[in-house]
mmCIF file with all atom_site columns, C-alpha atoms in Angstrom:
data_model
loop_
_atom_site.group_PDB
_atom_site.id
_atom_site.type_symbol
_atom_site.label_atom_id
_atom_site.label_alt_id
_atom_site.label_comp_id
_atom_site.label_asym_id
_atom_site.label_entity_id
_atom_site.label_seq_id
_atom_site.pdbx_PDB_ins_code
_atom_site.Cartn_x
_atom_site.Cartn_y
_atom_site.Cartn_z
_atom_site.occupancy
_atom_site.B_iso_or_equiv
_atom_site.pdbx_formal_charge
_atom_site.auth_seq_id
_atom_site.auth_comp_id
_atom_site.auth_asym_id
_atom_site.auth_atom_id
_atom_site.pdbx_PDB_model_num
ATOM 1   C CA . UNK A 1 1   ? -58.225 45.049 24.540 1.00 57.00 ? 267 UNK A CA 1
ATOM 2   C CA . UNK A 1 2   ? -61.708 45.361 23.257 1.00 73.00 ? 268 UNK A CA 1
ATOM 3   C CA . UNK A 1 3   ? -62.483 48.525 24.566 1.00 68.00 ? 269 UNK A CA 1
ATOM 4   C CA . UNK A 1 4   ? -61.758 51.510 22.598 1.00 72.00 ? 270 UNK A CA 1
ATOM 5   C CA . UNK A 1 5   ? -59.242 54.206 23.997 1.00 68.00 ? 271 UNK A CA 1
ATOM 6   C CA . UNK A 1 6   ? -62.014 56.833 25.176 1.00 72.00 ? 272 UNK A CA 1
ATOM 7   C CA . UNK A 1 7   ? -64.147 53.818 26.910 1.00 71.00 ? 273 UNK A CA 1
ATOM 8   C CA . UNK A 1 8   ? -60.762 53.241 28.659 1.00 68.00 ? 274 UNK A CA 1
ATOM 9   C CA . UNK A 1 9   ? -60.783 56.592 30.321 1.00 68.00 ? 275 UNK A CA 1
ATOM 10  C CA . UNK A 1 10  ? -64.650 56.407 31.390 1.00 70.00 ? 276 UNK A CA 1
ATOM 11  C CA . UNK A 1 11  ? -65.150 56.702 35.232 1.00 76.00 ? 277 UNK A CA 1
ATOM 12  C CA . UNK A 1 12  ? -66.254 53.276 35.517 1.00 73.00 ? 278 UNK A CA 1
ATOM 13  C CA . UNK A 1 13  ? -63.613 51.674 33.360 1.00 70.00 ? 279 UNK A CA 1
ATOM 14  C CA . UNK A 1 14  ? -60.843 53.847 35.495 1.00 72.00 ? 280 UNK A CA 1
ATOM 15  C CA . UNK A 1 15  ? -62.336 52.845 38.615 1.00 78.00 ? 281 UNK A CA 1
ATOM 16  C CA . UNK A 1 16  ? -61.941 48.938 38.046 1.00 76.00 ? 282 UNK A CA 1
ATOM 17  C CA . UNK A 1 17  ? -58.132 49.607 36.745 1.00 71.00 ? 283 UNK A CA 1
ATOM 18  C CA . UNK A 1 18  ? -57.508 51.246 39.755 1.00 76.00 ? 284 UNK A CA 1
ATOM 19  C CA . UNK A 1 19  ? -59.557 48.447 42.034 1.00 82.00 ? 285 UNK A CA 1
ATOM 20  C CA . UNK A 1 20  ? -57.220 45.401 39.938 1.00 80.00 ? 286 UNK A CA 1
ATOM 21  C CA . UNK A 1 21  ? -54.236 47.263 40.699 1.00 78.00 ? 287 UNK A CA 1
ATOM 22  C CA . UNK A 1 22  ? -54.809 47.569 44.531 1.00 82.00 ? 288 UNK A CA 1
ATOM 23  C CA . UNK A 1 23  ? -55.498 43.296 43.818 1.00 83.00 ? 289 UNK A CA 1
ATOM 24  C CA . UNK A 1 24  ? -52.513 43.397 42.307 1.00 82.00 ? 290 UNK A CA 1
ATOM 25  C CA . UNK A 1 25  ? -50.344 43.682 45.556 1.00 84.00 ? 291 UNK A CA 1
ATOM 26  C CA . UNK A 1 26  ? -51.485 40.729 47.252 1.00 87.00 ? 292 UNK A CA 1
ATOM 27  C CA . UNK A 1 27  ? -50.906 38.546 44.817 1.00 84.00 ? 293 UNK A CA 1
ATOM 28  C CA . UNK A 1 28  ? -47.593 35.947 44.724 1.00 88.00 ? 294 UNK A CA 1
ATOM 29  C CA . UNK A 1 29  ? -44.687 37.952 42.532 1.00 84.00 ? 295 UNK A CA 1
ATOM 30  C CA . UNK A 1 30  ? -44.876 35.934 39.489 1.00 85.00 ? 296 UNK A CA 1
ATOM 31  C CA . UNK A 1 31  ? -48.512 36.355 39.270 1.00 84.00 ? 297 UNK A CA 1
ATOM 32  C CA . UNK A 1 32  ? -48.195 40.076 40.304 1.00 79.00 ? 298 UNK A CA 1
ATOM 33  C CA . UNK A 1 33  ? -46.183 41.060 37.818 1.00 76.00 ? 299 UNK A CA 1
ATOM 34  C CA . UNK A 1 34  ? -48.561 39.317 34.557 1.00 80.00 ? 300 UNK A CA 1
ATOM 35  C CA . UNK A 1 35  ? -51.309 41.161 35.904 1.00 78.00 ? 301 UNK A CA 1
ATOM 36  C CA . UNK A 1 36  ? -49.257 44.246 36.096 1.00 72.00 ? 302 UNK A CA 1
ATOM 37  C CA . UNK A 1 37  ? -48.261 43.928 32.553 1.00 71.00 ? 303 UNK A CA 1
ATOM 38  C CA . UNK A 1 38  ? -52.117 43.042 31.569 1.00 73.00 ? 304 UNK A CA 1
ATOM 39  C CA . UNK A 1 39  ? -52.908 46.273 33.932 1.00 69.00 ? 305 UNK A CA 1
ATOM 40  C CA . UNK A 1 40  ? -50.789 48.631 32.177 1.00 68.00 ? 306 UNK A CA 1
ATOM 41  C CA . UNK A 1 41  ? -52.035 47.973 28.493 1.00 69.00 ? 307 UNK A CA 1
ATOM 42  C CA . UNK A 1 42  ? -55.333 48.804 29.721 1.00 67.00 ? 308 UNK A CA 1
ATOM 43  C CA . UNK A 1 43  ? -54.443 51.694 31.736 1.00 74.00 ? 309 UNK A CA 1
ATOM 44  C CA . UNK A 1 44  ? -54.586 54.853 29.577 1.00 80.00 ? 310 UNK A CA 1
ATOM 45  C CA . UNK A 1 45  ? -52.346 58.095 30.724 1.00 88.00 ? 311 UNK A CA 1
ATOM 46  C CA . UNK A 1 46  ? -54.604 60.769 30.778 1.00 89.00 ? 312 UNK A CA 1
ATOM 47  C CA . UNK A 1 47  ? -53.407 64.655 30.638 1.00 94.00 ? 313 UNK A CA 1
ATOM 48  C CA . UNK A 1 48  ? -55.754 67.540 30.872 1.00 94.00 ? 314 UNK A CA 1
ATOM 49  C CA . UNK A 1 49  ? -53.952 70.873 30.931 1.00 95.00 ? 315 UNK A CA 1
ATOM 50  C CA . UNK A 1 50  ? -53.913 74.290 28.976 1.00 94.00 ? 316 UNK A CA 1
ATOM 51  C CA . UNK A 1 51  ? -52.013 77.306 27.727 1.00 95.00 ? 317 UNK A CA 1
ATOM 52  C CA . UNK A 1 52  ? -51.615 80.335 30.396 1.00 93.00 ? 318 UNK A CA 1
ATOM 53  C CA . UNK A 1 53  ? -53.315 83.050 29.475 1.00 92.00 ? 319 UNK A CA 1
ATOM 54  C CA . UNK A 1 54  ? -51.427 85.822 27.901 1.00 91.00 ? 320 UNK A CA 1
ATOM 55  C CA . UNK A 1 55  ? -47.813 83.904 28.192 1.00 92.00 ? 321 UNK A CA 1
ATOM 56  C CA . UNK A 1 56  ? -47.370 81.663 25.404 1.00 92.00 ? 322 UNK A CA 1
ATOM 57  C CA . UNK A 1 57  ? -46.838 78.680 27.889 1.00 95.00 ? 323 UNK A CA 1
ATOM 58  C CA . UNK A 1 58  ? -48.167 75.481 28.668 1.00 97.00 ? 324 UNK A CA 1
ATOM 59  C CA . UNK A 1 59  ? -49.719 75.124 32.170 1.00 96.00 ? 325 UNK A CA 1
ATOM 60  C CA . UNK A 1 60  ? -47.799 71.793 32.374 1.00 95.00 ? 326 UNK A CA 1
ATOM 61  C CA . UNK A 1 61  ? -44.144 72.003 31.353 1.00 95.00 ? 327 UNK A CA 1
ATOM 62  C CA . UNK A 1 62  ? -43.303 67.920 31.864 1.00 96.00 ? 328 UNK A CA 1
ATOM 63  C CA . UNK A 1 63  ? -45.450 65.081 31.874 1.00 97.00 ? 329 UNK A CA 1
ATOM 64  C CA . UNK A 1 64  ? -44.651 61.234 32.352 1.00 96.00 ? 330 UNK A CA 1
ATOM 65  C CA . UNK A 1 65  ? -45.701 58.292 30.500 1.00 95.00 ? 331 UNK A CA 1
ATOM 66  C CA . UNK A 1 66  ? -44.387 54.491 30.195 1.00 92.00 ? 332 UNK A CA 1
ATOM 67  C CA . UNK A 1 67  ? -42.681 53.088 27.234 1.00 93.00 ? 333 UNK A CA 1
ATOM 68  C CA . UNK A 1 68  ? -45.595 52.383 24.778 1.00 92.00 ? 334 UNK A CA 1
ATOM 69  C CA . UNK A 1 69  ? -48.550 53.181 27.351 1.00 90.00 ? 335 UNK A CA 1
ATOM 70  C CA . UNK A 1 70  ? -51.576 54.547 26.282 1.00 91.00 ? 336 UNK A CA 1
ATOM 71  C CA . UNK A 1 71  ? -51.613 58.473 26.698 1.00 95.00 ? 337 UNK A CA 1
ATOM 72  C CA . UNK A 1 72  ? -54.493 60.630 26.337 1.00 95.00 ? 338 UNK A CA 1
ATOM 73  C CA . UNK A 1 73  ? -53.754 64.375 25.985 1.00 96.00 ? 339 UNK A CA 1
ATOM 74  C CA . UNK A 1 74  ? -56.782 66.722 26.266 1.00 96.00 ? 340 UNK A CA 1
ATOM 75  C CA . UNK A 1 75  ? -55.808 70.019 25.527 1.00 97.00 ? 341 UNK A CA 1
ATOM 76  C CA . UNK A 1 76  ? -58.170 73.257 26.299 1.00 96.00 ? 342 UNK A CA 1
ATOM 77  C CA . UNK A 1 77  ? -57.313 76.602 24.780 1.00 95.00 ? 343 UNK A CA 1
ATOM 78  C CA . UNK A 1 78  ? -57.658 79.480 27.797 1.00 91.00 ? 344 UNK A CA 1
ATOM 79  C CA . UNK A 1 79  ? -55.511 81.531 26.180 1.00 93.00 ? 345 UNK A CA 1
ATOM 80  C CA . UNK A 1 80  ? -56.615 84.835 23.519 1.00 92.00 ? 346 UNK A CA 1
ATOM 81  C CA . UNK A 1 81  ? -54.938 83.067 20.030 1.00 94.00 ? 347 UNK A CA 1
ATOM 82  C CA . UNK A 1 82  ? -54.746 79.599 18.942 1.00 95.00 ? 348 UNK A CA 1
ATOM 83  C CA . UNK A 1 83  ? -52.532 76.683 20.200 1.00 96.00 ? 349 UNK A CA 1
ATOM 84  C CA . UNK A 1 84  ? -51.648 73.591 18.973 1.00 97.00 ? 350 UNK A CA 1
ATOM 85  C CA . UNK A 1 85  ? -50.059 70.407 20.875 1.00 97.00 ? 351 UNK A CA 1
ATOM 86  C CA . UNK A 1 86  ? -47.269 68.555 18.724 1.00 98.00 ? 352 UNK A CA 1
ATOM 87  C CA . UNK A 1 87  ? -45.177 65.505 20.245 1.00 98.00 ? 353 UNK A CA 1
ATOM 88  C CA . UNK A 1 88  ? -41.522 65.683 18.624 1.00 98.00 ? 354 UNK A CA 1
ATOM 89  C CA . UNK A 1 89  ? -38.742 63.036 18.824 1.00 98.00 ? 355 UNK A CA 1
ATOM 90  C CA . UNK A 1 90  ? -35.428 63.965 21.123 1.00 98.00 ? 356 UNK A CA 1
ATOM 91  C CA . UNK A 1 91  ? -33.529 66.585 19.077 1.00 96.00 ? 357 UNK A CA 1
ATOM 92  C CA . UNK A 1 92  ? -36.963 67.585 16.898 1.00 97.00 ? 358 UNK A CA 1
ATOM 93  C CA . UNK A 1 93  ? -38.120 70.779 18.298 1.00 97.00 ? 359 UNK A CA 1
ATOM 94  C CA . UNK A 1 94  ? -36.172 73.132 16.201 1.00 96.00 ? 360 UNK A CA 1
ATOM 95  C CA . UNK A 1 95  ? -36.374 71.013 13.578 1.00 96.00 ? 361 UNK A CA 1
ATOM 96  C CA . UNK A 1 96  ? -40.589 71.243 13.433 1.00 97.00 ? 362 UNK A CA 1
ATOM 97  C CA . UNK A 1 97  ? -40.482 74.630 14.776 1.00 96.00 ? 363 UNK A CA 1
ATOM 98  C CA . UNK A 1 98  ? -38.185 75.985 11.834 1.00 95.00 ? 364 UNK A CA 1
ATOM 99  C CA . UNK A 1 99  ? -40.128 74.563 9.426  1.00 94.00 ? 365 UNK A CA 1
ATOM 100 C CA . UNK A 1 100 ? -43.338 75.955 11.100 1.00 94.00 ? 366 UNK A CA 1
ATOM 101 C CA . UNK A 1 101 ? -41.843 79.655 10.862 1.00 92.00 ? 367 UNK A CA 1
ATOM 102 C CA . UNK A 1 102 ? -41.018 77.851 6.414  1.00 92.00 ? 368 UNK A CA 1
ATOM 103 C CA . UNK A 1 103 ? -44.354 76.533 5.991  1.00 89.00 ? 369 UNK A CA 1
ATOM 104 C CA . UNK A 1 104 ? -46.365 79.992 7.946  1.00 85.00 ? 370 UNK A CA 1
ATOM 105 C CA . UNK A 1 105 ? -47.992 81.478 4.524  1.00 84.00 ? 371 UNK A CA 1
ATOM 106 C CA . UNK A 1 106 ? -48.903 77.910 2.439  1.00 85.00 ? 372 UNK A CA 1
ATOM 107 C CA . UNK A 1 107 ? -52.502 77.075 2.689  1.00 84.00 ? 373 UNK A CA 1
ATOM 108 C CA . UNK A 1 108 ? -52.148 73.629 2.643  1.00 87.00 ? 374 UNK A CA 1
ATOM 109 C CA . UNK A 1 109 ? -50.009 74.087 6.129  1.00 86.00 ? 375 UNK A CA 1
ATOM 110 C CA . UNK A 1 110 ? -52.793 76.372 7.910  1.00 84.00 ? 376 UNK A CA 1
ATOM 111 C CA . UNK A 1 111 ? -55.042 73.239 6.334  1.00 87.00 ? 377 UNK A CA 1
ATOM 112 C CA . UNK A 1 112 ? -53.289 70.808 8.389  1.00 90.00 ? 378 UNK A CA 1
ATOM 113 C CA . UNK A 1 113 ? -53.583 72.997 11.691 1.00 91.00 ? 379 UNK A CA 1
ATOM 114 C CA . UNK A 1 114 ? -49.711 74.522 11.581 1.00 93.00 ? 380 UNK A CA 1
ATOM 115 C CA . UNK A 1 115 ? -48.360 70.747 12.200 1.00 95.00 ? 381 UNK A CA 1
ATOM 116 C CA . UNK A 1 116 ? -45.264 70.371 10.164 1.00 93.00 ? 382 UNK A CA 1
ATOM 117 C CA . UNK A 1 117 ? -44.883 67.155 8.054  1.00 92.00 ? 383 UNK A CA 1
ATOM 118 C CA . UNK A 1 118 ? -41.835 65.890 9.352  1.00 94.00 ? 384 UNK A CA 1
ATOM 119 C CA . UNK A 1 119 ? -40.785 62.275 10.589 1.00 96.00 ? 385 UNK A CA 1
ATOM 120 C CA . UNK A 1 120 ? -39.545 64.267 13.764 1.00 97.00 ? 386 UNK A CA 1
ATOM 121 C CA . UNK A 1 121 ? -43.724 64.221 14.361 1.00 97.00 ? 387 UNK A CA 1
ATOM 122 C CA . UNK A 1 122 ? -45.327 61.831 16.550 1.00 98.00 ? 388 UNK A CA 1
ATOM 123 C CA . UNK A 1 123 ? -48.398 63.108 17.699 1.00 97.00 ? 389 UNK A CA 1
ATOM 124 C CA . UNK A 1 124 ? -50.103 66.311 17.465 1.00 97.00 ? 390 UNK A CA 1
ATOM 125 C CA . UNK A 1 125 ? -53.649 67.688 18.533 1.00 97.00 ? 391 UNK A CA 1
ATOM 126 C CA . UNK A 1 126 ? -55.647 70.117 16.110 1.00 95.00 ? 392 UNK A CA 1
ATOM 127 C CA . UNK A 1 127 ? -55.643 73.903 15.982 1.00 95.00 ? 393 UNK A CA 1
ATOM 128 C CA . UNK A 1 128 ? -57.279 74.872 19.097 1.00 96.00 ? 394 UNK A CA 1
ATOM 129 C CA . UNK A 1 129 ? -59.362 77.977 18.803 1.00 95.00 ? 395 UNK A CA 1
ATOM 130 C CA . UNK A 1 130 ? -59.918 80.146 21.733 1.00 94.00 ? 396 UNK A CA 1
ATOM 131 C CA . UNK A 1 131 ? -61.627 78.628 24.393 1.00 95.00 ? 397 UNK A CA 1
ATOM 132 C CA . UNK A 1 132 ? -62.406 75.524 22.548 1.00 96.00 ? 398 UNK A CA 1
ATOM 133 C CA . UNK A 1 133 ? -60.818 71.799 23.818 1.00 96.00 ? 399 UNK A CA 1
ATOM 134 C CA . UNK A 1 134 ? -59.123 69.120 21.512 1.00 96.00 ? 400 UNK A CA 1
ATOM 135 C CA . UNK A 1 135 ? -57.959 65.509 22.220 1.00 95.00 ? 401 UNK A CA 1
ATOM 136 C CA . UNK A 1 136 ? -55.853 62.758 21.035 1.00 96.00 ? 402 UNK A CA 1
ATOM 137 C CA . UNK A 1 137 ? -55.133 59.320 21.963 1.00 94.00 ? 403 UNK A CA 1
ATOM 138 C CA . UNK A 1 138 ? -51.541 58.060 20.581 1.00 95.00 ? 404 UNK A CA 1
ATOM 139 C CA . UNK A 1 139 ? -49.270 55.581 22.623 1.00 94.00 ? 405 UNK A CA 1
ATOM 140 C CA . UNK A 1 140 ? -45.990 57.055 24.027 1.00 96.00 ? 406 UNK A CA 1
ATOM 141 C CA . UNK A 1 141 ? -42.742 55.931 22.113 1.00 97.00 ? 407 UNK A CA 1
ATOM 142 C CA . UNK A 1 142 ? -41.609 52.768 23.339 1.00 95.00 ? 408 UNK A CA 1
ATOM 143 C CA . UNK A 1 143 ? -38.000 54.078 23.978 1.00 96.00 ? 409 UNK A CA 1
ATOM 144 C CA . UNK A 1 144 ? -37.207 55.927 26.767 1.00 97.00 ? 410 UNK A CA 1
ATOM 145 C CA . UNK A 1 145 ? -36.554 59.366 26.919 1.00 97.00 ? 411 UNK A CA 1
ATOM 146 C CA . UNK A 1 146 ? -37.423 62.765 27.036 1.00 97.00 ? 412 UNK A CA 1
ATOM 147 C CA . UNK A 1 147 ? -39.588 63.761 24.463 1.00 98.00 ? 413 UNK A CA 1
ATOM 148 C CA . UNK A 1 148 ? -40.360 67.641 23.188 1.00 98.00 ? 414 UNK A CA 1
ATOM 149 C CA . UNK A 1 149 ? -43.473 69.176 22.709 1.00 98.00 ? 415 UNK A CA 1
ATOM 150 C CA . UNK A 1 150 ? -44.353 72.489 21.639 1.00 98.00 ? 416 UNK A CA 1
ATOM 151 C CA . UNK A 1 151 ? -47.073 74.794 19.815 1.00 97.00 ? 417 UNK A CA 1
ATOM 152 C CA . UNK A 1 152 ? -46.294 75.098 16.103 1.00 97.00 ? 418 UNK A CA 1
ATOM 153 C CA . UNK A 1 153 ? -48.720 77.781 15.549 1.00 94.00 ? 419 UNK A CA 1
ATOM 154 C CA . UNK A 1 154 ? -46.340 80.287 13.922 1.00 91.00 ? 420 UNK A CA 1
ATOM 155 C CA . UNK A 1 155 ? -43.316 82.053 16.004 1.00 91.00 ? 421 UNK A CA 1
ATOM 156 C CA . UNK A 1 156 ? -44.883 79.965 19.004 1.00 95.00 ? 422 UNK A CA 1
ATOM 157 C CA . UNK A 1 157 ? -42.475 77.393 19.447 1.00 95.00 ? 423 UNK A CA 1
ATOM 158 C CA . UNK A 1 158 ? -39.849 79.703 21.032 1.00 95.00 ? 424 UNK A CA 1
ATOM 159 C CA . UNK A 1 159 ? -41.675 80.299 23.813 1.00 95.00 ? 425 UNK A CA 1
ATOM 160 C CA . UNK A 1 160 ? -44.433 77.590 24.359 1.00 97.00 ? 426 UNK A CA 1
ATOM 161 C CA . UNK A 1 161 ? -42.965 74.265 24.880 1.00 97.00 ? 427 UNK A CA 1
ATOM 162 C CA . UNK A 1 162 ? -42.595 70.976 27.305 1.00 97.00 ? 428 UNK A CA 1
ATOM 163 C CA . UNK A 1 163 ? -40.983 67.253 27.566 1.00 97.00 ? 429 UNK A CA 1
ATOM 164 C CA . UNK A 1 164 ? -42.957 64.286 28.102 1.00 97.00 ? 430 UNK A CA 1
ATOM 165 C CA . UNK A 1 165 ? -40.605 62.028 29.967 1.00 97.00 ? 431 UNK A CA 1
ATOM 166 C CA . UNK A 1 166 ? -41.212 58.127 28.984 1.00 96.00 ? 432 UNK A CA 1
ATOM 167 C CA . UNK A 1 167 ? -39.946 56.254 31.909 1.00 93.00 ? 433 UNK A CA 1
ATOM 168 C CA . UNK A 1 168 ? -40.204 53.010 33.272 1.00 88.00 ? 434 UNK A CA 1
ATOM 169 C CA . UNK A 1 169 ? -41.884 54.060 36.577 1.00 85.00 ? 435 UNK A CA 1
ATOM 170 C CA . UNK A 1 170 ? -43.390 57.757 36.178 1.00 86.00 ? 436 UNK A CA 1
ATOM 171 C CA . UNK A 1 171 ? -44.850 58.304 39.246 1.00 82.00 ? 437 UNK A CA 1
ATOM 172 C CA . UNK A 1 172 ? -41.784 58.304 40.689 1.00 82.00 ? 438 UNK A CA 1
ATOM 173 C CA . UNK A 1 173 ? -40.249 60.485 38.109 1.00 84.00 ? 439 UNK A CA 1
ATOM 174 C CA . UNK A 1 174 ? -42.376 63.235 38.455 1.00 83.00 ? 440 UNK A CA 1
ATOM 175 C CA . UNK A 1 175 ? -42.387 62.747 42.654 1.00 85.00 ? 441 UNK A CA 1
ATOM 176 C CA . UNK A 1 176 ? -38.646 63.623 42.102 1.00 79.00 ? 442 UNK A CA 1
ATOM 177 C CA . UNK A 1 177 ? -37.471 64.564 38.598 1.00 72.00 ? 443 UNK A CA 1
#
């Protein structure tokens, strides 16, 4: 597409997604499902959500996205310390956090906002100060799954982390997980 991830998520752009997918329905099944397809690389996945104050969490502990959609995380800091956001493959999450707790002293890490460099990494916001927002665009991993995310910000991972859930239909998903 020719628009640009964030003009994707504008209220006017949103609005005609939403209007072509009501279209969608009344449309003969071949044809319904090419403009579904078309839909869906246009649609972008858009998260807003936070830590909970004083409890090292996430406010959202799962979130659903399709294979290779385009997700938009926006993460706001409400919590008294920073936070980061950082999208692991299946089986990462120790992996990154352990080498967080490595890495916790070396400049060069705190330059690079506590995200580990690891191949276990596929998408991670910046260090979020107090009361300050980031976010990222990145498309979810084309393979199903359920995918960990966490706060690398030193000793954090323990505590504060969450699954994004890439499945074929997520609305369903997260109606009944």
């Amino acid at each position: 597409s020719a628009l640009s991830p964030t003009e994707r998520t504008t209220e006017h752009v949103r609005a005609t997604i939403e209007f072509a997918e009501r279209l969608a329905k009344f449309v003969e099944p071949a044809a319904r499902i090419k403009a579904t397809k078309a839909i869906d690389r246009l649609s972008v996945t858009r998260f807003e959500f936070g830590a909970l104050p004083h409890r090292m969490a996430f406010e959202r502990e799962k979130l659903f996205a399709r294979p290779g959609g385009l997700v938009e995380i926006e993460f706001k800091n409400t919590d008294n310390m920073p936070h980061n956001w950082v999208l692991v493959r299946p089986g990462g999450m120790t992996e990154v956090g352990m080498l967080a707790e490595e890495k916790a002293r070396d400049p060069d890490f705190i330059a690079r906002a506590y995200v580990p460099t690891s191949g276990q990494v596929i998408a991670a916001t910046g260090l979020v100060d107090i009361n300050k927002r980031d976010k990222i665009f990145f498309n979810a991993p084309s393979e199903p799954g359920v995918y960990p995310y966490l706060c690398t910000y030193p000793g954090h991972w323990r505590r504060m982390f969450g699954a994004l859930y890439v499945v074929d239909d997520p609305e369903a998903c997260e109606a009944n997980p």
